[in-house]
CSV table of C-alpha atoms and ligand atoms in Angstrom, one decimal:
chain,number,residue,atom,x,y,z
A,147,UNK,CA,-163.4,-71.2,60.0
A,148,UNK,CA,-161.7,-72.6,56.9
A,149,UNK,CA,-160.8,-69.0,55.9
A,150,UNK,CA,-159.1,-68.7,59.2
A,151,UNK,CA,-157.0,-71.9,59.1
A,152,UNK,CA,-156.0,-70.9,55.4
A,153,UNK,CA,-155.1,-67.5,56.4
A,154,UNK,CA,-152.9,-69.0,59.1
A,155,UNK,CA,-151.4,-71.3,57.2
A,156,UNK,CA,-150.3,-68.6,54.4
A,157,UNK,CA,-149.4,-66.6,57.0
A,158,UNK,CA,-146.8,-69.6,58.8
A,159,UNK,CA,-145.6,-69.8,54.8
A,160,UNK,CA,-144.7,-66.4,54.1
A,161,UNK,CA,-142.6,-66.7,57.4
A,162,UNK,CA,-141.0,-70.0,56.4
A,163,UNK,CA,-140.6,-68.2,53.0
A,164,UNK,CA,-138.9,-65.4,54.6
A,165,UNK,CA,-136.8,-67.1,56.8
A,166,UNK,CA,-135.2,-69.5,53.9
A,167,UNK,CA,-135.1,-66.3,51.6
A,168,UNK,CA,-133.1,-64.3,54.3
A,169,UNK,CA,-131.1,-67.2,55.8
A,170,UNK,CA,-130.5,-69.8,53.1
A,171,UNK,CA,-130.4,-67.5,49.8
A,172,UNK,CA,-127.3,-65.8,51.0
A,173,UNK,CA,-125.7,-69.0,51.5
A,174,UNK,CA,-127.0,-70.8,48.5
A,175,UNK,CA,-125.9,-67.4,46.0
A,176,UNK,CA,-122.5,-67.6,47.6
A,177,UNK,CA,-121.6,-71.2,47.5
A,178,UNK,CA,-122.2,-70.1,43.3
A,179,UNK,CA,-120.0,-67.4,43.7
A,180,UNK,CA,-122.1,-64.2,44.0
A,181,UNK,CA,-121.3,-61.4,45.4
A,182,UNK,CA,-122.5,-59.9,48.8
A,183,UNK,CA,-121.8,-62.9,50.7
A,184,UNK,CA,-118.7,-61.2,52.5
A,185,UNK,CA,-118.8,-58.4,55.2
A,186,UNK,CA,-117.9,-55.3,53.2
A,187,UNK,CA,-113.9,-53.6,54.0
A,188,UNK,CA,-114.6,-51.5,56.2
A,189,UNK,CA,-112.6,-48.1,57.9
A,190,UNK,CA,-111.4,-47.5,53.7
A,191,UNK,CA,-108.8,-44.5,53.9
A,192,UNK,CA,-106.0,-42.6,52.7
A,193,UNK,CA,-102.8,-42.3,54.0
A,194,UNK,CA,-100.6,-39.9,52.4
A,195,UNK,CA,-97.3,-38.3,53.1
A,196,UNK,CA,-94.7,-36.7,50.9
A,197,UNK,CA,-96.2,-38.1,47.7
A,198,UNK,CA,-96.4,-41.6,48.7
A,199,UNK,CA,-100.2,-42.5,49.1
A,200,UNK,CA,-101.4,-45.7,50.4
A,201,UNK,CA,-104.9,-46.8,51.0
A,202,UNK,CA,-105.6,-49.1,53.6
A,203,UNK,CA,-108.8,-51.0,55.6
A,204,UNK,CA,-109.8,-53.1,57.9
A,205,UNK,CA,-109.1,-56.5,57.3
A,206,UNK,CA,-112.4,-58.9,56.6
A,207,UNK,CA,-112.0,-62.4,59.2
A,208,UNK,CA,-113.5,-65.2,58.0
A,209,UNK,CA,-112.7,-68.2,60.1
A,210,UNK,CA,-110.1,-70.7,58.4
A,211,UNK,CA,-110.5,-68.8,55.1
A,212,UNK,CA,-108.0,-66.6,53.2
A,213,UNK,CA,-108.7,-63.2,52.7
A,214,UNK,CA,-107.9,-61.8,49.4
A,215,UNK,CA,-108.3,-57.9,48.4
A,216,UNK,CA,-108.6,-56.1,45.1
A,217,UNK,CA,-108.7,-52.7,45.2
A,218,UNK,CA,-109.6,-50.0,41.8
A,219,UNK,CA,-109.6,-46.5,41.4
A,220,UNK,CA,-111.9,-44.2,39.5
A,221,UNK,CA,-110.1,-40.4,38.2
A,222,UNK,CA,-111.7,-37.4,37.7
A,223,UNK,CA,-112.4,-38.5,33.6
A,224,UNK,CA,-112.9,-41.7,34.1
A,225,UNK,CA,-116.0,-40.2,36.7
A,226,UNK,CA,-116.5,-38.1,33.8
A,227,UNK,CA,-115.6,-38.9,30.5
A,228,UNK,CA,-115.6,-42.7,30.7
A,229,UNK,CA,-119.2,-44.0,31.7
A,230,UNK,CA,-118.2,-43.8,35.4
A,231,UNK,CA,-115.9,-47.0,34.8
A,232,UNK,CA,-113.2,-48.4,37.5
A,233,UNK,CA,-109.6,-49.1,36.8
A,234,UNK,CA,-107.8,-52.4,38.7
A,235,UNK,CA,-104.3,-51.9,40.3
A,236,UNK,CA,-102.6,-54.9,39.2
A,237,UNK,CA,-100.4,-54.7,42.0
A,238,UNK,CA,-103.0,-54.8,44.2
A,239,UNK,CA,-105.7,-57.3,42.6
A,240,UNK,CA,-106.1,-60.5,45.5
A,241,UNK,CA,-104.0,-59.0,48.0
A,242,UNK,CA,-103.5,-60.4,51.2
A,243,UNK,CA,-102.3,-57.3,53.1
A,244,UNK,CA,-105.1,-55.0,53.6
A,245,UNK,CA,-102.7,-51.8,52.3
A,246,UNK,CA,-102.4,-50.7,49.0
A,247,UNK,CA,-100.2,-48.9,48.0
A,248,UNK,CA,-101.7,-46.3,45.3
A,249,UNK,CA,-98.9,-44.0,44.6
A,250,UNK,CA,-98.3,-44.6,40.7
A,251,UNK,CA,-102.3,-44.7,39.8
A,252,UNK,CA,-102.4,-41.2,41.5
A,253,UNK,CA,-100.8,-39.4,38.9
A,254,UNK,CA,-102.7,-35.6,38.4
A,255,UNK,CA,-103.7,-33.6,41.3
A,256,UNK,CA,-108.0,-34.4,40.4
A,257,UNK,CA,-110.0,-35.4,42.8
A,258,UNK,CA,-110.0,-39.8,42.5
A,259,UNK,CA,-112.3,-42.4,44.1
A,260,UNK,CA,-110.9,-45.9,45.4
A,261,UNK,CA,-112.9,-48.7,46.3
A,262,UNK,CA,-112.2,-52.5,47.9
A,263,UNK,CA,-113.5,-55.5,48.2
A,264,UNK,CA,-112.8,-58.9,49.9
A,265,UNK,CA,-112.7,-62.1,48.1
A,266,UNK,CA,-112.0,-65.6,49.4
A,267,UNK,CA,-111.9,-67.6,46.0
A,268,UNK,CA,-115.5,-68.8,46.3
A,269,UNK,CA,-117.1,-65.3,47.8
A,270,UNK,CA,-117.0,-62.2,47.5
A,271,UNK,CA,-118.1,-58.9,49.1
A,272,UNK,CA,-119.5,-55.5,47.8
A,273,UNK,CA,-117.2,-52.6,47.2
A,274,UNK,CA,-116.4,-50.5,50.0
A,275,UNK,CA,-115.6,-47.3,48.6
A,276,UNK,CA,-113.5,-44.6,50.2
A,277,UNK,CA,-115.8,-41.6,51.8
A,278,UNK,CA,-115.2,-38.5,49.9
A,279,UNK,CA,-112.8,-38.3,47.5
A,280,UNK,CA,-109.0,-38.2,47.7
A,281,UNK,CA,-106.7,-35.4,46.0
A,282,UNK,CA,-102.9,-35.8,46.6
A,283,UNK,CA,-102.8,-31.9,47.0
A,284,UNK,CA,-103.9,-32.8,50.6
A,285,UNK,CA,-100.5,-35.0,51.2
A,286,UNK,CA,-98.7,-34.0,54.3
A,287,UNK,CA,-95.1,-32.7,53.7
A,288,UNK,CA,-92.3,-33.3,56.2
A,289,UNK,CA,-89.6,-31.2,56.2
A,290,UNK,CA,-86.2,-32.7,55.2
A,291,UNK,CA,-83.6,-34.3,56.8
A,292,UNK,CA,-80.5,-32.4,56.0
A,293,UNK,CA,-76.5,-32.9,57.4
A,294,UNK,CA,-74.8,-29.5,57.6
A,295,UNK,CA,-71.1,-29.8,56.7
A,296,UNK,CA,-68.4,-27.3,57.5
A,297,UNK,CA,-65.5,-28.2,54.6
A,298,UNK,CA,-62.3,-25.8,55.1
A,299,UNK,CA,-64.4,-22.4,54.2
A,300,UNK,CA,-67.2,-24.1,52.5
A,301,UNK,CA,-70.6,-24.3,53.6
A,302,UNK,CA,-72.1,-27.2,52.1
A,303,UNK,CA,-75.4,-29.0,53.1
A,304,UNK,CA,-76.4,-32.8,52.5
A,305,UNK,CA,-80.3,-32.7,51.5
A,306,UNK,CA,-82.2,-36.5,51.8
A,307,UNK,CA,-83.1,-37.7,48.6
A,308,UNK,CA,-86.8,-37.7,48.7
A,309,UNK,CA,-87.9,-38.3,45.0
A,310,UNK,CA,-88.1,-36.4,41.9
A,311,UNK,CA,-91.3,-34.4,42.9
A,312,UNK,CA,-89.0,-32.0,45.6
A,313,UNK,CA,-87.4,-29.7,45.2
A,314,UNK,CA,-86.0,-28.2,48.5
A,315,UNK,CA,-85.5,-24.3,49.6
A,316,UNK,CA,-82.7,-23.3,51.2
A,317,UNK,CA,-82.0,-20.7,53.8
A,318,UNK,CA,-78.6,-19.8,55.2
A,319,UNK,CA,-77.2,-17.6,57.2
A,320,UNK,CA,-74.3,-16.0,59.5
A,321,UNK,CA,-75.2,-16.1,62.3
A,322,UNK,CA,-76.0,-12.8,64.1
A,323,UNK,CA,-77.0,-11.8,60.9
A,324,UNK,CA,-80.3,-13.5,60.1
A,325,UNK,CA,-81.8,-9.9,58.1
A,326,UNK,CA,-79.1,-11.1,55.8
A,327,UNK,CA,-80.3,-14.6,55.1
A,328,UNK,CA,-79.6,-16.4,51.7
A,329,UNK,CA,-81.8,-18.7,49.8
A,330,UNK,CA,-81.1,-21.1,47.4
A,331,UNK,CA,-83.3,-23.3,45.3
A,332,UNK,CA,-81.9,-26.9,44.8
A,333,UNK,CA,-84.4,-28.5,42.1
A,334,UNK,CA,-82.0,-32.2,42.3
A,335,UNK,CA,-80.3,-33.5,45.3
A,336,UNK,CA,-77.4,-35.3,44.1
A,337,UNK,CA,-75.2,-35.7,47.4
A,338,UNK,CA,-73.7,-32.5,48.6
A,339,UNK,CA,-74.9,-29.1,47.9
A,340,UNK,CA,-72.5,-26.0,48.2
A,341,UNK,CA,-74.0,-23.3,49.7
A,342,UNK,CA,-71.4,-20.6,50.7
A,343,UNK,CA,-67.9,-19.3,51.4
A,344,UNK,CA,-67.4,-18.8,55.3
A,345,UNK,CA,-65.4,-16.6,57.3
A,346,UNK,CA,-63.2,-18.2,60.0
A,347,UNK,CA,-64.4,-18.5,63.4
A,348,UNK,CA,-68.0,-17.2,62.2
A,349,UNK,CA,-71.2,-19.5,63.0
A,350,UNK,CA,-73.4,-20.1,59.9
A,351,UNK,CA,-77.4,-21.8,60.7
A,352,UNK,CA,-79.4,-23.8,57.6
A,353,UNK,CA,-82.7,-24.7,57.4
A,354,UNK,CA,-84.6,-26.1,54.3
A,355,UNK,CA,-88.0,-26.7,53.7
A,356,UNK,CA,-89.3,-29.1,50.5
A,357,UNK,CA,-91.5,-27.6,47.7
A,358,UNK,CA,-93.6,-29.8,45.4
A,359,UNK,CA,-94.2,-28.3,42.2
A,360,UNK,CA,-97.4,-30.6,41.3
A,361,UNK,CA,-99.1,-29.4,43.8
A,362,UNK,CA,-97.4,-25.8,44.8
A,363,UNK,CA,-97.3,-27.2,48.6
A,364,UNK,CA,-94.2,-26.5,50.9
A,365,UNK,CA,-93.2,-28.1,53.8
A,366,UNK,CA,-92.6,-26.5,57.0
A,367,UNK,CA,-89.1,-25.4,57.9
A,368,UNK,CA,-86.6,-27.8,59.5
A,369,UNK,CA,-84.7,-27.0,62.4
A,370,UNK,CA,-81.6,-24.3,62.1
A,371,UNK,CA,-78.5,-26.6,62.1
A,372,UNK,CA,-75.3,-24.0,62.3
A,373,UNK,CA,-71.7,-25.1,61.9
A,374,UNK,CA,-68.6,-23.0,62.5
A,375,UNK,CA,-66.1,-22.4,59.6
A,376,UNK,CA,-62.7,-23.2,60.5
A,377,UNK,CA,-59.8,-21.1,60.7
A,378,UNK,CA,-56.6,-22.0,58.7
A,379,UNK,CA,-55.9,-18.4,56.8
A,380,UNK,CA,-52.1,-18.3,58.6
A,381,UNK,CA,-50.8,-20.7,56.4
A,382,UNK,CA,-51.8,-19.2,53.3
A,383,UNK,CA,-51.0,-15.7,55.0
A,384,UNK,CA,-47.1,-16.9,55.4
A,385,UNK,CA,-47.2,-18.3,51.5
A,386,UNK,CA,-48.5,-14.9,50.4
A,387,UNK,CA,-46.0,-13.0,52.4
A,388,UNK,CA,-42.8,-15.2,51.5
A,389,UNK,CA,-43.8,-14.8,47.4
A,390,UNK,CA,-43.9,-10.9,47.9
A,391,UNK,CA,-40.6,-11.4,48.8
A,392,UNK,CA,-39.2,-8.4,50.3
A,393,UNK,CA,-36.6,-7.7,53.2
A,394,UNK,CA,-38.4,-5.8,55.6
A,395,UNK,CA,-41.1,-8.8,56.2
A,396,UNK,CA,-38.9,-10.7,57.7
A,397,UNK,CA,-37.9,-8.0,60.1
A,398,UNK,CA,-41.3,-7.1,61.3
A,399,UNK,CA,-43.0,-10.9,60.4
A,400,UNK,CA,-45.1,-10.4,63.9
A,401,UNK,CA,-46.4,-7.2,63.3
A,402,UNK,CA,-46.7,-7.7,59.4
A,403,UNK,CA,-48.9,-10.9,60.0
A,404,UNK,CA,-51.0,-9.4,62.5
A,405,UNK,CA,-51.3,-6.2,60.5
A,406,UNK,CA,-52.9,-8.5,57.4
A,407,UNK,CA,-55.0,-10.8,59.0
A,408,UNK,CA,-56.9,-7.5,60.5
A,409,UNK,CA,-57.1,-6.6,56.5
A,410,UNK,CA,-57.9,-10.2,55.7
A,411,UNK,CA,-60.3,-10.9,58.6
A,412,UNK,CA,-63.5,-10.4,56.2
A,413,UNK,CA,-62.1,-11.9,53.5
A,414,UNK,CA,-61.6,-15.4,52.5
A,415,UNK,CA,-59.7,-19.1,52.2
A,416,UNK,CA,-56.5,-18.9,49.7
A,417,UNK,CA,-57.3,-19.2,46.7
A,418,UNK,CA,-55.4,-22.8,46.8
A,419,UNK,CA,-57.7,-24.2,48.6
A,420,UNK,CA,-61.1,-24.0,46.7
A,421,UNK,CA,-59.9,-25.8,43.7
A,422,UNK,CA,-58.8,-28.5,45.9
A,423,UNK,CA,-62.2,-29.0,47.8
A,424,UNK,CA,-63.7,-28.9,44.2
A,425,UNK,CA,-62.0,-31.5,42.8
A,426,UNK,CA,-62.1,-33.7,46.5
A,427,UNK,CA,-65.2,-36.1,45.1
A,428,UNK,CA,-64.8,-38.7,47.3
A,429,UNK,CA,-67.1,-40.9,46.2
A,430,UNK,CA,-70.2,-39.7,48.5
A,431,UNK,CA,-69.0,-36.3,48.4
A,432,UNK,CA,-69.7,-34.4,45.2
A,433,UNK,CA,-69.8,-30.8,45.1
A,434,UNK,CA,-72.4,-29.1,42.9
A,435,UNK,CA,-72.8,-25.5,42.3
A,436,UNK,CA,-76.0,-24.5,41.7
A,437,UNK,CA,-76.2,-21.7,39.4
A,438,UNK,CA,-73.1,-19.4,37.4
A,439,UNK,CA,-74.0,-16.5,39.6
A,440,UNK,CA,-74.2,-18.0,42.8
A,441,UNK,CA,-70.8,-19.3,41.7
A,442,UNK,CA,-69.5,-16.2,40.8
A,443,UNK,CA,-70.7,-14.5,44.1
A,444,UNK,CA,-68.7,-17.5,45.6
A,445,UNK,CA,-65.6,-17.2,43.3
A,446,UNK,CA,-65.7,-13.0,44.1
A,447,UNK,CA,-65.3,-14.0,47.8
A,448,UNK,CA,-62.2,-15.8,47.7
A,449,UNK,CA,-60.2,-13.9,45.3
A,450,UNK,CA,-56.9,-13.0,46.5
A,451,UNK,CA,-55.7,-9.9,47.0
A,452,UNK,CA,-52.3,-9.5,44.7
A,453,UNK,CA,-49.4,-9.3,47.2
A,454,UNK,CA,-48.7,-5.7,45.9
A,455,UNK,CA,-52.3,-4.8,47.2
A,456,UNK,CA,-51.1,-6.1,50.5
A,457,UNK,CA,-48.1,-4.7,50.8
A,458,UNK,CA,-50.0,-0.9,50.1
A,459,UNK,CA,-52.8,-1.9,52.2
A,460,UNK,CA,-50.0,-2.7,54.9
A,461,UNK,CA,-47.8,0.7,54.1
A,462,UNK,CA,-51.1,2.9,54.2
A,463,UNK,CA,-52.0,1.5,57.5
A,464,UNK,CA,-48.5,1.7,59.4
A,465,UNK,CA,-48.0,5.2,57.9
B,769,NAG,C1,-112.9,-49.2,62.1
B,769,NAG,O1,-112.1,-48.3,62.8
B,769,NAG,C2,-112.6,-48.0,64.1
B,769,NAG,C3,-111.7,-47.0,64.7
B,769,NAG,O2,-110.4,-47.1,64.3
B,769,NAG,C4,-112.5,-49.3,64.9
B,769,NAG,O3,-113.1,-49.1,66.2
B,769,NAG,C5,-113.4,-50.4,64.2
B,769,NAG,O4,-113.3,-51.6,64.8
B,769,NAG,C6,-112.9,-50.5,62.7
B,769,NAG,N1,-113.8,-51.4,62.0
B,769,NAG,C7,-113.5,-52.6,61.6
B,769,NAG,C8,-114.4,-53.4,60.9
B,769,NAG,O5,-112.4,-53.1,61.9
B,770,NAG,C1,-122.4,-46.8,30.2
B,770,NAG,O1,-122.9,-47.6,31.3
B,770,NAG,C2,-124.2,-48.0,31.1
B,770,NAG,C3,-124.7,-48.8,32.3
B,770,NAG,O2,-123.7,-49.0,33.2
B,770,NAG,C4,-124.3,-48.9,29.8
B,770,NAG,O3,-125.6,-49.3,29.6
B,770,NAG,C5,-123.8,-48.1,28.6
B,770,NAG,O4,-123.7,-49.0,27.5
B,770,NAG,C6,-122.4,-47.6,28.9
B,770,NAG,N1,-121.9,-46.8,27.8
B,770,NAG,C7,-120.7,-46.9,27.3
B,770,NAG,C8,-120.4,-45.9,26.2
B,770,NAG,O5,-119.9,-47.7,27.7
B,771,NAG,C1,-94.9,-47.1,46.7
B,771,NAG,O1,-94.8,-46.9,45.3
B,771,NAG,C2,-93.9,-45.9,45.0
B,771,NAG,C3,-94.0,-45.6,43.5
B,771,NAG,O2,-93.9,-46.8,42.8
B,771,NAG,C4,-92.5,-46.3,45.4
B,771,NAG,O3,-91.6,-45.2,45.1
B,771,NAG,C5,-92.5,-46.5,46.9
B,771,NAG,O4,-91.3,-46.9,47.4
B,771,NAG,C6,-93.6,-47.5,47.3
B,771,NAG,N1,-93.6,-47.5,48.8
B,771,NAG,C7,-93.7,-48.7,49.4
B,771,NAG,C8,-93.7,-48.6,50.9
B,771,NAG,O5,-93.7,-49.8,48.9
B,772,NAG,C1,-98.7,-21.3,44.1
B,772,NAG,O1,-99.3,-20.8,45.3
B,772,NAG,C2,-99.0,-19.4,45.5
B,772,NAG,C3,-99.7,-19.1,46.9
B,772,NAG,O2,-99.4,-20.0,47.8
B,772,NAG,C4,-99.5,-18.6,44.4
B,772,NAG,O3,-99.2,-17.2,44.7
B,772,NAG,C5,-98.9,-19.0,43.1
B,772,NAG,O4,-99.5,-18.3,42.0
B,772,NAG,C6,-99.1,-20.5,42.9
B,772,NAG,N1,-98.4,-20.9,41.7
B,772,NAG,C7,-99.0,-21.7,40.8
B,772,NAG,C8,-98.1,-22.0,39.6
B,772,NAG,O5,-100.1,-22.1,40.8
């Protein structure tokens, strides 16, 4: 009987034990500031795009209470080399916004951990850690916004600026003639790029895609944007006929300018002009030529003809 009513009785105890062990302990380690009195962050992810990597959560709600976050990361040697140890981001140590962004701690393409917790001043919660690791390798790329500009003869192209990480790949070409595309690498974007000397009337298409060296990731392709060079060869036609300076032009002008443009057709702007683009910087405008050959290429294109060339040229023709 008595070992009954004792049994019982340890029995109700254990439960009264168990109940203030699972109800009131909590309480009683948080009001001193323990941890685990806090639901953990939870839904801790990546977002990452062109090289700008933010890690975000779910924000913890505690009624009439302020939410604060502090977020640390954890490389490939720190995992490793250093006992497993956790760095802070300062910038985001009791945060209120539950996004962090991570951008300058991710600096080698390794694989990194990141972990969160909430913290109202008086409590705290465990770490909630990101699931798997992150590796900026796995960034998405977007393909650049680009302006395609038509100056005179010159093709130029206007590249967003999107950091010092891109570089930027492009393509252009004639249109019609797309087996004959060109490609040029631009490893800065400082304004305006020059890409190419146009024929008049012609349609010429760019597209661009970014490349990220760090990685050796490259965006998808932008949409083709063409642009049509603009005529304006008569002028410099007349200029070049009245400094060759004989008689008979001015007898058969008609045919003579007609005659010359077929020569000139598939050639280029005067040579006039292409200093004076150069040296137009407007302030937003700067021209930059990539590399001496490309310039070369470019400076081949628009040579002139001496007028004595043209006027044999012409001769040969008529004859
Ligand atoms: C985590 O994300 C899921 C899906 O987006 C959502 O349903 C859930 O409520 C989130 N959890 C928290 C704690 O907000
Ligand atoms: C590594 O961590 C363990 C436990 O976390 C600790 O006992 C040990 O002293 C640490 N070693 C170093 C070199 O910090
Ligand atoms: C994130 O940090 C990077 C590097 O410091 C900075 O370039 C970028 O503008 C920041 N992004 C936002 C949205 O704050
Ligand atoms: C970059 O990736 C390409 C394949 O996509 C590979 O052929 C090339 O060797 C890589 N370059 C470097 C420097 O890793």
């Amino acid at each position: 009987m008595w070992e009954k009513v004792t049994s019982v009785s340890k029995m109700l105890l254990s439960l009264i034990c168990f109940f203030l062990c699972t109800l009131i302990a909590p309480n009683l380690t948080g009001n001193l500031g323990e941890d685990a009195s806090l639901p953990v962050p939870q839904n801790v992810s990546i977002l990452s795009t062109n090289m700008k990597h933010f890690l975000t959560w779910s924000p913890v709600i505690i009624q009439g209470e302020t939410v604060r976050y502090s977020v640390e990361f954890q490389g490939e040697y720190e995992r490793e080399y250093a006992n497993e140890s956790w760095i802070p981001i300062c910038e985001c140590s009791l945060i209120t916004a539950s996004v962090c962004n991570i951008t300058e701690d991710i600096s080698a393409t390794v694989a990194y951990n990141l972990r969160v917790r909430a913290d109202t001043g008086a409590r705290r919660s465990e770490w909630g850690t990101l699931k798997g690791f992150f590796n900026r390798i796995t960034t998405s790329l977007t393909p650049p916004l680009m302006k395609v500009i038509a100056d005179g003869c010159h093709l130029l192209v206007e590249l967003e600026d999107m950091g010092p990480a891109f570089q930027f790949c492009v393509l252009y070409w004639k249109k019609g003639q797309e087996i004959r595309m060109q490609q040029k690498v631009v490893k800065e974007v400082s304004s305006v790029v020059h890409l190419d000397t146009m024929e008049a009337g012609h349609d010429y298409c760019v597209k661009a895609q970014t490349y990220v060296e760090a990685i050796n990731r490259s965006s998808s392709f932008s949409q083709e944007q063409c642009v049509r060079a603009q005529g304006g060869t008569s002028k410099w036609l007349v200029a070049a006929l009245v400094s060759a300076g004989f008689a008979v032009a001015a007898v058969t002008l008609p045919l003579l300018t007609w005659k010359t443009s077929k020569i000139f057709q598939y050639s280029c702007c005067p040579v006039a002009v292409l200093p004076d683009t150069l040296k137009v910087s407007e302030p937003p405008m700067q021209l930059i030529l990539w590399d001496s050959e490309e310039t070369e290429q470019c400076d081949l294109m628009v040579h002139v003809m001496p007028s004595e060339e043209v006027l044999r040229l012409w001769i040969q023709e008529t004859l």
